[in-house]
Coordinates of C-alpha atoms in Angstrom, one line a residue:
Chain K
X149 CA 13.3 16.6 -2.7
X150 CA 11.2 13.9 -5.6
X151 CA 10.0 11.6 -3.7
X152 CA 8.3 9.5 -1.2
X153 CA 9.1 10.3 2.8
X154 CA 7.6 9.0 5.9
X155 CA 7.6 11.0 8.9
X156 CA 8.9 9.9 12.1
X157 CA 10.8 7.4 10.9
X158 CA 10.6 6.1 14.7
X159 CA 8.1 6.4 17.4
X160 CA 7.8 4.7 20.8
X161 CA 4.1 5.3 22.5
X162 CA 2.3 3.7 24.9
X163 CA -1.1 1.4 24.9
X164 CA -3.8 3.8 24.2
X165 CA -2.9 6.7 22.6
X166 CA -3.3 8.2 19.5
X167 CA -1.2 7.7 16.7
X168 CA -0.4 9.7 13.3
X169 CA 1.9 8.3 10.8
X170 CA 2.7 10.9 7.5
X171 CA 3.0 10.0 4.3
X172 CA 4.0 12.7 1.3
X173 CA 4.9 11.6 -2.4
X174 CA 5.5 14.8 -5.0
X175 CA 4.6 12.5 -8.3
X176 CA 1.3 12.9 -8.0
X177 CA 0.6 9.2 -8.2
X178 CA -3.0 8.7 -8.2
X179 CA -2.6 5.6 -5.9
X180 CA -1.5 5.3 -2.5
X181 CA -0.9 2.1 -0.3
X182 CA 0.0 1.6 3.4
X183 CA 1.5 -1.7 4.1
X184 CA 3.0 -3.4 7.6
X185 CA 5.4 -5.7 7.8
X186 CA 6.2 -7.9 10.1
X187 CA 8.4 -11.3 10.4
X188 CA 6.8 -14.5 9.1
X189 CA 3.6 -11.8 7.2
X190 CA 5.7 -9.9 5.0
X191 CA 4.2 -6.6 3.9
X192 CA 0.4 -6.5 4.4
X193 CA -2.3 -3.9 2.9
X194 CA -3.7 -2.2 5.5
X195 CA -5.9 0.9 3.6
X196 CA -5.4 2.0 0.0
X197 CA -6.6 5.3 -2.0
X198 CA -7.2 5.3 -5.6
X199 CA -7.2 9.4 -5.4
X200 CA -8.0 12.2 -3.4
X201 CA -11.3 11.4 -1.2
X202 CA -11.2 7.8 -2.5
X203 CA -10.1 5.4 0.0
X204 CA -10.9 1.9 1.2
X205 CA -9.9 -1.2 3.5
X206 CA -7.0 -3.5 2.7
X207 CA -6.2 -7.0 4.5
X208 CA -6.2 -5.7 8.3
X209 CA -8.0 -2.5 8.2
X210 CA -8.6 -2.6 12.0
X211 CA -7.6 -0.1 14.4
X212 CA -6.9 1.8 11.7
X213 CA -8.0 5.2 10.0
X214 CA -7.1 7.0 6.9
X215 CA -8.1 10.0 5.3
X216 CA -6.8 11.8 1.4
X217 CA -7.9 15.5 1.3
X218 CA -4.7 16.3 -1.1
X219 CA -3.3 14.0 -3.9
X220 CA 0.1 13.8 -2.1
X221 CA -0.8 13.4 1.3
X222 CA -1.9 9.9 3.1
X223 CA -1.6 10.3 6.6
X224 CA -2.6 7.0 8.7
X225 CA -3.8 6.8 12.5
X226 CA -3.9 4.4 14.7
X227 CA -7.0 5.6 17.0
X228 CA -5.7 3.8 20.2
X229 CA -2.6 2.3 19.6
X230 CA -2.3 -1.4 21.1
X231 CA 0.6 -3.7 21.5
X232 CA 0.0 -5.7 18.4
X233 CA 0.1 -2.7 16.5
X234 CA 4.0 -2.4 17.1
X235 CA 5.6 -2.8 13.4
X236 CA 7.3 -1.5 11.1
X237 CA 5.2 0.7 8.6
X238 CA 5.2 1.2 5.1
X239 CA 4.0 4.0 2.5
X240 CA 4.0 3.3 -1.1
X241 CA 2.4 4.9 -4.1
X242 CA 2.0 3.9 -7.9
X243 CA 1.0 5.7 -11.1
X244 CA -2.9 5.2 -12.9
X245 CA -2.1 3.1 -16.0
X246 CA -3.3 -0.2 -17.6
X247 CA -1.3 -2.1 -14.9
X248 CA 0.0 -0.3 -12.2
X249 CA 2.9 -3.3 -11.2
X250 CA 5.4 -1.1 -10.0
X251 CA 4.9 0.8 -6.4
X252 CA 7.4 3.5 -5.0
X253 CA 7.6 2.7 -1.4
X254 CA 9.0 5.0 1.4
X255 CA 11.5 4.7 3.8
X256 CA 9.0 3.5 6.6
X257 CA 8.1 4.2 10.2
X258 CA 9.7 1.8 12.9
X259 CA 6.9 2.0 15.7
X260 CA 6.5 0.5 18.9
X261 CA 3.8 0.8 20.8
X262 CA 4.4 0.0 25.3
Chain G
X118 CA -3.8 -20.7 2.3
X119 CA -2.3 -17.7 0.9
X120 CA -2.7 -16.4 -2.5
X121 CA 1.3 -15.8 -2.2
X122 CA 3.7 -18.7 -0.6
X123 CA 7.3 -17.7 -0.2
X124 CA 10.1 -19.6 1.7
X125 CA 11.3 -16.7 4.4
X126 CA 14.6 -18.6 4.3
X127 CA 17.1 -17.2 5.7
X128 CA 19.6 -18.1 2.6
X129 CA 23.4 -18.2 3.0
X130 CA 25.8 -18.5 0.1
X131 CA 29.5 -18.2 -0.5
X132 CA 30.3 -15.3 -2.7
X133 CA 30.2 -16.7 -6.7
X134 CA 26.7 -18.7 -5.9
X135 CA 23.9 -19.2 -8.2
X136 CA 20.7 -18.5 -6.2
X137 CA 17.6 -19.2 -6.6
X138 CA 14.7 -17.8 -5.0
X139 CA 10.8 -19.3 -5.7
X140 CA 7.3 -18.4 -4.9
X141 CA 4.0 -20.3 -6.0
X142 CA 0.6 -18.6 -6.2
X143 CA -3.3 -20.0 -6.0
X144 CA -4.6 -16.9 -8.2
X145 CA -4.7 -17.7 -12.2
X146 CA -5.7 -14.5 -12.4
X147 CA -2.2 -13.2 -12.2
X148 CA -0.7 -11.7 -15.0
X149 CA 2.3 -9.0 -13.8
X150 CA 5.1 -10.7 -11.6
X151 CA 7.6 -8.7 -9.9
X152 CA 10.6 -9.0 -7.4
X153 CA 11.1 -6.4 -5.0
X154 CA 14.8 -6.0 -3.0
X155 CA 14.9 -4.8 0.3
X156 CA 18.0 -3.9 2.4
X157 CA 18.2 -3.7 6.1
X158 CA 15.6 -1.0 7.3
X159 CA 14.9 0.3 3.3
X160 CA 11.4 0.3 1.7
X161 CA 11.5 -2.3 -0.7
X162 CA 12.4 -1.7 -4.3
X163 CA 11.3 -3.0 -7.4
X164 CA 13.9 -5.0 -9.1
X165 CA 12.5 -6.9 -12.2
X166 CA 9.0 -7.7 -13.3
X167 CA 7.7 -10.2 -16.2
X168 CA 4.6 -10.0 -18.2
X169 CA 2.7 -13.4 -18.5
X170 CA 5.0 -16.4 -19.0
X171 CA 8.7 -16.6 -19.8
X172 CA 11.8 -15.1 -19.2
X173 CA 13.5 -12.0 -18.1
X174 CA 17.4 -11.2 -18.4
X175 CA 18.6 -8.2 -16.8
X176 CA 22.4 -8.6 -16.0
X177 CA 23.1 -11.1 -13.4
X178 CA 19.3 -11.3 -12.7
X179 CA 16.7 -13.9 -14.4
X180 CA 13.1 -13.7 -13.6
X181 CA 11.2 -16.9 -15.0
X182 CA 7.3 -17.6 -14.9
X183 CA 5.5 -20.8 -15.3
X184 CA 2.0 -19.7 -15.3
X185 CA 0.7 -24.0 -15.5
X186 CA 2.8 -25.0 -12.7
X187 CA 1.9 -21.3 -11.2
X188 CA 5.6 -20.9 -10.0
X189 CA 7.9 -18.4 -10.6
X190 CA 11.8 -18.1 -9.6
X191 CA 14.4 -15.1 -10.0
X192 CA 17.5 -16.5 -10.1
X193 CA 21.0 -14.9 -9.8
X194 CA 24.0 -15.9 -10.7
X195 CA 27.9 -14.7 -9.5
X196 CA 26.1 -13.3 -6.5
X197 CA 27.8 -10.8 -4.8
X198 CA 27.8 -9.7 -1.1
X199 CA 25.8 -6.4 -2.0
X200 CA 23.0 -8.5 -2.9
X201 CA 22.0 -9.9 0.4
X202 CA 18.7 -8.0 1.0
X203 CA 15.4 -9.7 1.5
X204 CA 14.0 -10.0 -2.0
X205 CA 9.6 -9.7 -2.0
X206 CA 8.0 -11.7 -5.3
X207 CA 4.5 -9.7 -5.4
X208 CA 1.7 -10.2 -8.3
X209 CA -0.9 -8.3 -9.9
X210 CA -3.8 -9.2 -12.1
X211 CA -4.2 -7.0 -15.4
X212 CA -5.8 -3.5 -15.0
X213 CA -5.6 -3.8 -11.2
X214 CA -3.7 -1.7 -8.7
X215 CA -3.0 -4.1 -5.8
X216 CA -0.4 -6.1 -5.4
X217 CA 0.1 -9.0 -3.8
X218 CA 2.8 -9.4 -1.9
X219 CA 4.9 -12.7 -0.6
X220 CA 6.7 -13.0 2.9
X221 CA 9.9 -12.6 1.2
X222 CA 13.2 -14.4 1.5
X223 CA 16.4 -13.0 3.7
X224 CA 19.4 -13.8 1.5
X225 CA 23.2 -13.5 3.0
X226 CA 25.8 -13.8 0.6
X227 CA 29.3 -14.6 2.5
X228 CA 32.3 -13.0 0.9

């Protein structure tokens, strides 16, 4: 299916442990976001790609590591997963034009982390 | 400060209710101003987005910019139980690719 999808859409792990979150869009947008979002924060950037091999830090880049071998694939990865981590989790991805204002935003990934 | 404020509410109406939602910003930079909707355990999607100053009409849904007082509002009127949903305001400065995003506002609309 056209789209964006985020796989698992939940995940329960404990304090330690590694952590991969999918992402997969089939527009070929060249940019592609992952946000968290949490009560009182709203959504906040965590790493962003501007195209394949291209990425770089958001807002709370921390704990966090992302890699974009293929144009439609994002994957994120929390290296040892820690209690603050535990969100809700966000894909998104937008076209290259003049302005890109709109984003296309997955279904996200409900994680908690024990 | 944030470059973003955004009451997180929550908002209750009756059914009928004009509501009106508001965020300020610190960046003048700001040129693109959009409202996402999100329902309960959805990705946010965009709704309406203005270009600059002024107003935007779509249906029941105003969008209104006042880049002096750097404010902006979506308003929306005969609102309707399907529209309670957190609603994001986000911004964007021309020819750039990330958006800012506010804390967003949980509106309930009683039927």
């Amino acid at each position: 299916d056209a789209g964006i999808t985020q796989s698992p859409r939940y995940k329960i792990t404990e304090t330690g442990r590694q952590v991969t979150l999918m992402c997969h869009q089939t527009w070929s947008h060249s940019y592609m976001f992952w946000y968290r979002q949490d009560l009182g924060h709203g959504l906040r950037l965590i790493y962003y790609s501007a195209a394949a091999d291209i990425t770089d830090k958001g807002e709370v880049p921390d704990g966090y590591v992302v890699s974009r071998s293929k144009t439609e694939n994002f994957p994120l990865t929390l290296e040892s997963a820690t209690r603050s981590q535990t969100s809700v989790y966000f894909c998104a991805s937008s076209k290259r034009t003049e302005s890109s204002y709109e984003q296309y935003f997955g279904p996200g990934t409900r994680l908690t982390v024990t | 400060q944030k470059e973003v404020e955004q009451d997180p509410g929550p908002l209750s109406v009756p059914e009928g209710a004009i509501v009106s939602l508001n965020c300020t910003y610190s960046n003048s930079a700001f040129q693109y101003f959009m409202w996402y909707r999100q329902y309960s355990r959805k990705g946010p999607e965009l709704l309406m987005y203005t270009y600059s100053s002024g107003n935007k009409e779509d249906g029941r849904f105003t969008a209104q910019v006042d880049k002096s007082s750097k404010y902006i509002s979506l308003f929306i009127r005969d609102s309707q139980p399907s529209d309670s949903a957190t609603y994001l305001c986000a911004m964007l400065e021309t020819g750039g690719f990330k958006t800012i995003f506010g804390a967003g506002t949980r509106l309930f609309v009683k039927a």
